[in-house]
Amino acid sequence: MHGFANPARFLRIARWATPLCLLLGVALAALSMGWGVFFGPADALQGDTVRIVYLHVPTAWLGMGGWSTIAIASFCEIVWRHPLAGMAARAAALPGAVFAAICLITGSIWGRPAWGTWWVWDGRLTSMLVLFFLYCGYMALDAAARGQGQGAGQGQSRMTALFGLVGAVNIPVIHYSVTWWNSLHQPPSITMGKSAMAAAFLWPLLVAVLGYSLIFGGVVLARMRTILADEQAEARLRRKAMRASSDAEGW
Amino acid sequence: MTESFDQWQFVIAAYALGGGATLALVVWSWLAMRRAEQRRDRSREG
């Protein structure tokens, strides 16, 4: 694991892994959605709105997966001082926030015909909304810390990393919210090794989860490469400016 | 009194918003990465 913390080695792998993840992810996501929306059956109770599941569930899982990535990467940065870990945390924030937002919006669209309301302040919906606000807070804190010159190189500041770790407390709250409190939201249909879903719904859903996971991985890699390239360009321009000013003083 | 819904309108709205946002995220991330790497390469040459 420590071997991959080298930026040169990371770039060698990321150069081919980024387009591969993005292309394969988009193809699998499109395939699963076409499969589920046009060829899958309607549900006996929910009717055609059940087809939103192929978009809602993968984005819900990855909204939580994004913050888990931030928390694990922040821990690695605090303990081992890996700059790539800090970069991974910063890169995971935007796709995590976008997926959390898509989950909230598609859930709301699903809720109107299924529950008769766009929104209820119950445990699952509220904790997911809190997760979206945590993402916004994390990105604002990171931008503010970098504006003040904190956060060495591509990494995040100590305060941002701690925020990423502490915010992870919301992940089990989201997961167990439907069992801890009365909720309009259904309990988990898929748990470790078990599924309450019929195979006609389960297979396209699993392909959608795989496709969206690859998209998430590809976007994180692309954003890590962006952060790395920006920092390298800035460092070169700073060196050039310093050389130019020292040459001018020498004259 | 009961409400009647065309459920497909909700399905189409969900996919238009969710799919569009996902595609926008992918394209924007890719273009931002290409721009940043071109800028780094230019700074190396100059």
mmCIF file of C-alpha atoms in Angstrom:
data_model
loop_
_atom_site.group_PDB
_atom_site.id
_atom_site.type_symbol
_atom_site.label_atom_id
_atom_site.label_comp_id
_atom_site.label_asym_id
_atom_site.label_seq_id
_atom_site.Cartn_x
_atom_site.Cartn_y
_atom_site.Cartn_z
ATOM 1 C CA MET A 1 0.000 0.000 0.000
ATOM 2 C CA HIS A 2 2.826 2.388 0.906
ATOM 3 C CA GLY A 3 4.412 1.655 -2.503
ATOM 4 C CA PHE A 4 1.471 3.332 -4.262
ATOM 5 C CA ALA A 5 1.999 6.525 -2.246
ATOM 6 C CA ASN A 6 4.683 7.581 -4.717
ATOM 7 C CA PRO A 7 3.317 10.279 -7.128
ATOM 8 C CA ALA A 8 5.348 8.969 -10.123
ATOM 9 C CA ARG A 9 4.069 5.408 -9.596
ATOM 10 C CA PHE A 10 0.547 6.729 -9.047
ATOM 11 C CA LEU A 11 0.685 8.622 -12.373
ATOM 12 C CA ARG A 12 1.941 5.549 -14.258
ATOM 13 C CA ILE A 13 -1.119 3.584 -13.053
ATOM 14 C CA ALA A 14 -3.624 6.468 -13.240
ATOM 15 C CA ARG A 15 -2.783 7.280 -16.900
ATOM 16 C CA TRP A 16 -4.430 4.064 -18.133
ATOM 17 C CA ALA A 17 -6.787 3.458 -15.194
ATOM 18 C CA THR A 18 -8.626 6.830 -15.476
ATOM 19 C CA PRO A 19 -10.057 6.457 -19.034
ATOM 20 C CA LEU A 20 -10.636 2.730 -18.461
ATOM 21 C CA CYS A 21 -12.711 3.330 -15.294
ATOM 22 C CA LEU A 22 -14.665 6.213 -16.847
ATOM 23 C CA LEU A 23 -15.470 4.500 -20.160
ATOM 24 C CA LEU A 24 -16.297 1.121 -18.615
ATOM 25 C CA GLY A 25 -18.278 2.800 -15.826
ATOM 26 C CA VAL A 26 -20.393 4.925 -18.192
ATOM 27 C CA ALA A 27 -20.998 1.889 -20.461
ATOM 28 C CA LEU A 28 -22.054 -0.363 -17.545
ATOM 29 C CA ALA A 29 -24.241 2.328 -15.964
ATOM 30 C CA ALA A 30 -25.962 2.995 -19.318
ATOM 31 C CA LEU A 31 -26.407 -0.755 -19.931
ATOM 32 C CA SER A 32 -27.911 -1.402 -16.489
ATOM 33 C CA MET A 33 -30.271 1.560 -16.721
ATOM 34 C CA GLY A 34 -31.408 0.606 -20.237
ATOM 35 C CA TRP A 35 -31.909 -2.952 -18.978
ATOM 36 C CA GLY A 36 -33.831 -1.908 -15.871
ATOM 37 C CA VAL A 37 -35.860 0.917 -17.399
ATOM 38 C CA PHE A 38 -36.852 -0.606 -20.758
ATOM 39 C CA PHE A 39 -36.693 -4.378 -20.223
ATOM 40 C CA GLY A 40 -37.094 -4.876 -16.468
ATOM 41 C CA PRO A 41 -40.517 -5.534 -14.908
ATOM 42 C CA ALA A 42 -42.589 -2.960 -13.001
ATOM 43 C CA ASP A 43 -43.078 -3.634 -9.276
ATOM 44 C CA ALA A 44 -46.423 -5.003 -8.056
ATOM 45 C CA LEU A 45 -46.793 -2.222 -5.434
ATOM 46 C CA GLN A 46 -44.643 0.660 -6.659
ATOM 47 C CA GLY A 47 -45.368 0.273 -10.369
ATOM 48 C CA ASP A 48 -42.956 1.888 -12.830
ATOM 49 C CA THR A 49 -41.378 4.237 -10.258
ATOM 50 C CA VAL A 50 -39.322 1.294 -8.995
ATOM 51 C CA ARG A 51 -37.127 1.864 -12.082
ATOM 52 C CA ILE A 52 -35.601 4.875 -10.294
ATOM 53 C CA VAL A 53 -33.850 2.338 -8.017
ATOM 54 C CA TYR A 54 -31.090 1.777 -10.627
ATOM 55 C CA LEU A 55 -30.001 5.386 -10.197
ATOM 56 C CA HIS A 56 -31.014 6.078 -6.589
ATOM 57 C CA VAL A 57 -29.339 3.123 -4.843
ATOM 58 C CA PRO A 58 -25.860 3.317 -6.495
ATOM 59 C CA THR A 59 -25.671 7.076 -5.844
ATOM 60 C CA ALA A 60 -26.817 6.570 -2.222
ATOM 61 C CA TRP A 61 -24.101 3.952 -1.610
ATOM 62 C CA LEU A 62 -21.437 6.066 -3.310
ATOM 63 C CA GLY A 63 -22.546 9.200 -1.466
ATOM 64 C CA MET A 64 -21.676 7.287 1.730
ATOM 65 C CA GLY A 65 -18.664 5.609 0.047
ATOM 66 C CA GLY A 66 -17.266 9.038 -0.842
ATOM 67 C CA TRP A 67 -17.200 10.128 2.803
ATOM 68 C CA SER A 68 -15.742 6.755 3.842
ATOM 69 C CA THR A 69 -12.953 7.411 1.302
ATOM 70 C CA ILE A 70 -12.378 10.878 2.812
ATOM 71 C CA ALA A 71 -12.250 9.426 6.355
ATOM 72 C CA ILE A 72 -9.850 6.557 5.481
ATOM 73 C CA ALA A 73 -7.598 8.826 3.385
ATOM 74 C CA SER A 74 -7.594 11.481 6.153
ATOM 75 C CA PHE A 75 -6.588 8.837 8.697
ATOM 76 C CA CYS A 76 -3.735 7.680 6.413
ATOM 77 C CA GLU A 77 -2.578 11.272 5.953
ATOM 78 C CA ILE A 78 -2.653 12.058 9.675
ATOM 79 C CA VAL A 79 -0.869 8.823 10.662
ATOM 80 C CA TRP A 80 1.572 8.234 7.766
ATOM 81 C CA ARG A 81 1.768 11.738 6.238
ATOM 82 C CA HIS A 82 1.118 10.437 2.736
ATOM 83 C CA PRO A 83 0.488 13.454 0.461
ATOM 84 C CA LEU A 84 -1.374 11.185 -1.997
ATOM 85 C CA ALA A 85 -3.810 10.201 0.776
ATOM 86 C CA GLY A 86 -4.654 13.865 1.384
ATOM 87 C CA MET A 87 -5.029 14.356 -2.346
ATOM 88 C CA ALA A 88 -7.399 11.358 -2.560
ATOM 89 C CA ALA A 89 -9.536 12.815 0.247
ATOM 90 C CA ARG A 90 -9.770 16.195 -1.513
ATOM 91 C CA ALA A 91 -10.534 14.482 -4.850
ATOM 92 C CA ALA A 92 -13.353 12.322 -3.391
ATOM 93 C CA ALA A 93 -15.310 15.274 -1.958
ATOM 94 C CA LEU A 94 -16.896 16.612 -5.163
ATOM 95 C CA PRO A 95 -18.086 13.278 -6.654
ATOM 96 C CA GLY A 96 -19.339 12.285 -3.187
ATOM 97 C CA ALA A 97 -21.321 15.533 -2.901
ATOM 98 C CA VAL A 98 -22.747 15.163 -6.431
ATOM 99 C CA PHE A 99 -23.814 11.563 -5.761
ATOM 100 C CA ALA A 100 -25.370 12.513 -2.408
ATOM 101 C CA ALA A 101 -27.305 15.298 -4.181
ATOM 102 C CA ILE A 102 -28.474 12.915 -6.947
ATOM 103 C CA CYS A 103 -29.572 10.430 -4.259
ATOM 104 C CA LEU A 104 -31.608 13.142 -2.464
ATOM 105 C CA ILE A 105 -33.197 14.449 -5.678
ATOM 106 C CA THR A 106 -34.085 11.023 -7.149
ATOM 107 C CA GLY A 107 -35.357 9.905 -3.727
ATOM 108 C CA SER A 108 -37.598 12.954 -3.575
ATOM 109 C CA ILE A 109 -38.907 12.296 -7.106
ATOM 110 C CA TRP A 110 -39.539 8.660 -6.101
ATOM 111 C CA GLY A 111 -41.230 9.714 -2.848
ATOM 112 C CA ARG A 112 -43.927 11.869 -4.458
ATOM 113 C CA PRO A 113 -45.825 9.025 -6.208
ATOM 114 C CA ALA A 114 -44.783 6.316 -3.696
ATOM 115 C CA TRP A 115 -45.387 8.148 -0.370
ATOM 116 C CA GLY A 116 -47.491 11.093 -1.548
ATOM 117 C CA THR A 117 -44.868 13.650 -0.466
ATOM 118 C CA TRP A 118 -41.612 15.084 -1.840
ATOM 119 C CA TRP A 119 -39.922 15.193 1.571
ATOM 120 C CA VAL A 120 -40.300 14.082 5.193
ATOM 121 C CA TRP A 121 -37.953 14.927 8.063
ATOM 122 C CA ASP A 122 -37.335 11.315 9.032
ATOM 123 C CA GLY A 123 -34.037 9.726 10.060
ATOM 124 C CA ARG A 124 -32.846 8.426 6.675
ATOM 125 C CA LEU A 125 -33.644 11.491 4.586
ATOM 126 C CA THR A 126 -32.410 13.967 7.200
ATOM 127 C CA SER A 127 -29.118 12.129 7.850
ATOM 128 C CA MET A 128 -28.481 11.959 4.077
ATOM 129 C CA LEU A 129 -29.137 15.709 3.814
ATOM 130 C CA VAL A 130 -26.682 16.231 6.703
ATOM 131 C CA LEU A 131 -24.108 14.205 4.708
ATOM 132 C CA PHE A 132 -24.570 16.557 1.724
ATOM 133 C CA PHE A 133 -24.042 19.578 4.016
ATOM 134 C CA LEU A 134 -20.939 17.899 5.475
ATOM 135 C CA TYR A 135 -19.507 17.590 1.950
ATOM 136 C CA CYS A 136 -20.189 21.297 1.333
ATOM 137 C CA GLY A 137 -18.537 22.170 4.671
ATOM 138 C CA TYR A 138 -15.522 19.970 3.910
ATOM 139 C CA MET A 139 -14.962 21.597 0.493
ATOM 140 C CA ALA A 140 -15.390 25.102 1.931
ATOM 141 C CA LEU A 141 -12.964 24.324 4.787
ATOM 142 C CA ASP A 142 -10.406 22.858 2.361
ATOM 143 C CA ALA A 143 -10.636 25.918 0.076
ATOM 144 C CA ALA A 144 -10.325 28.299 3.053
ATOM 145 C CA ALA A 145 -7.349 26.415 4.531
ATOM 146 C CA ARG A 146 -5.543 26.397 1.183
ATOM 147 C CA GLY A 147 -6.283 30.096 0.748
ATOM 148 C CA GLN A 148 -4.415 30.691 4.032
ATOM 149 C CA GLY A 149 -1.455 28.626 2.819
ATOM 150 C CA GLN A 150 -2.191 25.558 4.984
ATOM 151 C CA GLY A 151 -2.014 21.994 3.649
ATOM 152 C CA ALA A 152 1.429 21.027 2.413
ATOM 153 C CA GLY A 153 1.676 20.391 -1.345
ATOM 154 C CA GLN A 154 -1.275 18.404 -2.660
ATOM 155 C CA GLY A 155 -2.438 17.284 0.807
ATOM 156 C CA GLN A 156 -5.135 18.731 3.044
ATOM 157 C CA SER A 157 -4.681 20.823 6.196
ATOM 158 C CA ARG A 158 -4.731 19.106 9.613
ATOM 159 C CA MET A 159 -8.081 20.770 10.406
ATOM 160 C CA THR A 160 -9.641 19.525 7.134
ATOM 161 C CA ALA A 161 -8.353 15.989 7.749
ATOM 162 C CA LEU A 162 -9.832 15.994 11.280
ATOM 163 C CA PHE A 163 -13.159 17.254 9.896
ATOM 164 C CA GLY A 164 -13.097 14.357 7.392
ATOM 165 C CA LEU A 165 -12.507 11.871 10.234
ATOM 166 C CA VAL A 166 -15.126 13.295 12.615
ATOM 167 C CA GLY A 167 -17.766 13.577 9.859
ATOM 168 C CA ALA A 168 -17.594 9.788 9.393
ATOM 169 C CA VAL A 169 -19.793 9.463 12.506
ATOM 170 C CA ASN A 170 -22.759 10.246 10.217
ATOM 171 C CA ILE A 171 -22.205 7.130 8.030
ATOM 172 C CA PRO A 172 -23.475 4.519 10.547
ATOM 173 C CA VAL A 173 -26.296 6.933 11.474
ATOM 174 C CA ILE A 174 -27.449 6.923 7.810
ATOM 175 C CA HIS A 175 -27.089 3.137 7.555
ATOM 176 C CA TYR A 176 -28.977 2.275 10.763
ATOM 177 C CA SER A 177 -31.492 5.160 10.624
ATOM 178 C CA VAL A 178 -34.196 2.912 9.130
ATOM 179 C CA THR A 179 -33.824 0.367 11.945
ATOM 180 C CA TRP A 180 -33.329 2.827 14.848
ATOM 181 C CA TRP A 181 -36.298 5.073 14.045
ATOM 182 C CA ASN A 182 -39.740 4.748 12.443
ATOM 183 C CA SER A 183 -39.284 5.783 8.836
ATOM 184 C CA LEU A 184 -41.236 6.026 5.594
ATOM 185 C CA HIS A 185 -38.061 4.749 3.944
ATOM 186 C CA GLN A 186 -37.941 1.003 3.478
ATOM 187 C CA PRO A 187 -35.382 -1.063 5.467
ATOM 188 C CA PRO A 188 -32.275 -2.313 3.599
ATOM 189 C CA SER A 189 -33.216 -4.731 0.781
ATOM 190 C CA ILE A 190 -29.634 -5.936 0.311
ATOM 191 C CA THR A 191 -27.394 -6.915 3.206
ATOM 192 C CA MET A 192 -24.181 -8.969 3.354
ATOM 193 C CA GLY A 193 -24.898 -12.187 1.424
ATOM 194 C CA LYS A 194 -28.695 -11.668 1.503
ATOM 195 C CA SER A 195 -31.171 -9.949 -0.776
ATOM 196 C CA ALA A 196 -34.906 -9.403 -0.390
ATOM 197 C CA MET A 197 -35.101 -8.323 -4.055
ATOM 198 C CA ALA A 198 -36.234 -10.532 -6.921
ATOM 199 C CA ALA A 199 -33.487 -11.455 -9.411
ATOM 200 C CA ALA A 200 -35.155 -9.368 -12.166
ATOM 201 C CA PHE A 201 -34.460 -6.213 -10.096
ATOM 202 C CA LEU A 202 -31.269 -7.366 -8.388
ATOM 203 C CA TRP A 203 -29.049 -8.070 -11.434
ATOM 204 C CA PRO A 204 -29.463 -4.752 -13.248
ATOM 205 C CA LEU A 205 -29.038 -3.037 -9.864
ATOM 206 C CA LEU A 206 -25.727 -4.836 -9.207
ATOM 207 C CA VAL A 207 -24.471 -3.882 -12.708
ATOM 208 C CA ALA A 208 -25.514 -0.258 -12.020
ATOM 209 C CA VAL A 209 -23.613 -0.314 -8.696
ATOM 210 C CA LEU A 210 -20.512 -1.661 -10.483
ATOM 211 C CA GLY A 211 -20.812 0.962 -13.258
ATOM 212 C CA TYR A 212 -21.289 3.848 -10.818
ATOM 213 C CA SER A 213 -18.410 2.603 -8.635
ATOM 214 C CA LEU A 214 -16.124 2.680 -11.692
ATOM 215 C CA ILE A 215 -17.363 6.189 -12.553
ATOM 216 C CA PHE A 216 -16.637 7.282 -8.969
ATOM 217 C CA GLY A 217 -13.133 5.730 -9.117
ATOM 218 C CA GLY A 218 -12.441 7.312 -12.529
ATOM 219 C CA VAL A 219 -13.570 10.770 -11.384
ATOM 220 C CA VAL A 220 -11.450 10.527 -8.197
ATOM 221 C CA LEU A 221 -8.395 9.526 -10.282
ATOM 222 C CA ALA A 222 -9.037 12.361 -12.780
ATOM 223 C CA ARG A 223 -9.358 14.888 -9.939
ATOM 224 C CA MET A 224 -6.193 13.556 -8.236
ATOM 225 C CA ARG A 225 -4.315 13.993 -11.545
ATOM 226 C CA THR A 226 -5.746 17.543 -11.805
ATOM 227 C CA ILE A 227 -4.568 18.446 -8.274
ATOM 228 C CA LEU A 228 -1.124 16.915 -8.921
ATOM 229 C CA ALA A 229 -0.687 18.682 -12.283
ATOM 230 C CA ASP A 230 -1.822 22.036 -10.816
ATOM 231 C CA GLU A 231 0.662 21.738 -7.940
ATOM 232 C CA GLN A 232 3.528 20.734 -10.259
ATOM 233 C CA ALA A 233 2.790 23.649 -12.623
ATOM 234 C CA GLU A 234 2.603 26.091 -9.667
ATOM 235 C CA ALA A 235 5.886 24.802 -8.227
ATOM 236 C CA ARG A 236 7.642 25.177 -11.608
ATOM 237 C CA LEU A 237 6.305 28.704 -12.129
ATOM 238 C CA ARG A 238 7.424 29.676 -8.590
ATOM 239 C CA ARG A 239 10.919 28.290 -9.245
ATOM 240 C CA LYS A 240 11.125 30.180 -12.558
ATOM 241 C CA ALA A 241 9.996 33.429 -10.915
ATOM 242 C CA MET A 242 12.578 33.021 -8.136
ATOM 243 C CA ARG A 243 15.328 32.281 -10.682
ATOM 244 C CA ALA A 244 14.327 35.324 -12.749
ATOM 245 C CA SER A 245 14.328 37.608 -9.692
ATOM 246 C CA SER A 246 17.719 36.321 -8.474
ATOM 247 C CA ASP A 247 19.149 36.806 -11.999
ATOM 248 C CA ALA A 248 17.816 40.374 -12.037
ATOM 249 C CA GLU A 249 19.399 41.093 -8.624
ATOM 250 C CA GLY A 250 22.725 39.652 -9.874
ATOM 251 C CA TRP A 251 22.785 42.201 -12.694
ATOM 252 C CA MET B 1 -60.271 12.358 -3.559
ATOM 253 C CA THR B 2 -57.304 10.547 -5.034
ATOM 254 C CA GLU B 3 -54.420 11.840 -7.142
ATOM 255 C CA SER B 4 -53.480 10.050 -10.344
ATOM 256 C CA PHE B 5 -49.875 10.084 -11.524
ATOM 257 C CA ASP B 6 -48.238 9.218 -14.786
ATOM 258 C CA GLN B 7 -45.358 7.319 -13.151
ATOM 259 C CA TRP B 8 -43.178 7.512 -16.275
ATOM 260 C CA GLN B 9 -42.943 11.308 -15.878
ATOM 261 C CA PHE B 10 -41.234 10.756 -12.506
ATOM 262 C CA VAL B 11 -38.915 8.102 -13.965
ATOM 263 C CA ILE B 12 -37.930 10.388 -16.878
ATOM 264 C CA ALA B 13 -37.364 13.372 -14.547
ATOM 265 C CA ALA B 14 -35.160 11.282 -12.219
ATOM 266 C CA TYR B 15 -33.018 9.964 -15.075
ATOM 267 C CA ALA B 16 -32.768 13.341 -16.824
ATOM 268 C CA LEU B 17 -31.514 15.034 -13.624
ATOM 269 C CA GLY B 18 -29.422 12.159 -12.211
ATOM 270 C CA GLY B 19 -27.981 10.944 -15.513
ATOM 271 C CA GLY B 20 -27.312 14.491 -16.695
ATOM 272 C CA ALA B 21 -25.504 15.397 -13.458
ATOM 273 C CA THR B 22 -23.404 12.216 -13.639
ATOM 274 C CA LEU B 23 -22.410 12.857 -17.264
ATOM 275 C CA ALA B 24 -21.619 16.508 -16.484
ATOM 276 C CA LEU B 25 -19.403 15.384 -13.573
ATOM 277 C CA VAL B 26 -17.511 12.895 -15.785
ATOM 278 C CA VAL B 27 -16.981 15.332 -18.687
ATOM 279 C CA TRP B 28 -16.044 18.271 -16.431
ATOM 280 C CA SER B 29 -13.537 16.156 -14.424
ATOM 281 C CA TRP B 30 -11.927 14.851 -17.625
ATOM 282 C CA LEU B 31 -11.658 18.306 -19.252
ATOM 283 C CA ALA B 32 -10.296 19.889 -16.034
ATOM 284 C CA MET B 33 -7.661 17.130 -15.840
ATOM 285 C CA ARG B 34 -6.639 17.649 -19.504
ATOM 286 C CA ARG B 35 -6.389 21.422 -19.005
ATOM 287 C CA ALA B 36 -4.283 21.057 -15.826
ATOM 288 C CA GLU B 37 -1.904 18.558 -17.468
ATOM 289 C CA GLN B 38 -1.500 20.758 -20.562
ATOM 290 C CA ARG B 39 -0.698 23.710 -18.281
ATOM 291 C CA ARG B 40 1.907 21.605 -16.451
ATOM 292 C CA ASP B 41 3.460 20.527 -19.777
ATOM 293 C CA ARG B 42 3.611 24.143 -20.978
ATOM 294 C CA SER B 43 5.325 25.208 -17.742
ATOM 295 C CA ARG B 44 7.912 22.434 -18.324
ATOM 296 C CA GLU B 45 8.639 23.627 -21.878
ATOM 297 C CA GLY B 46 8.784 27.389 -21.186
#
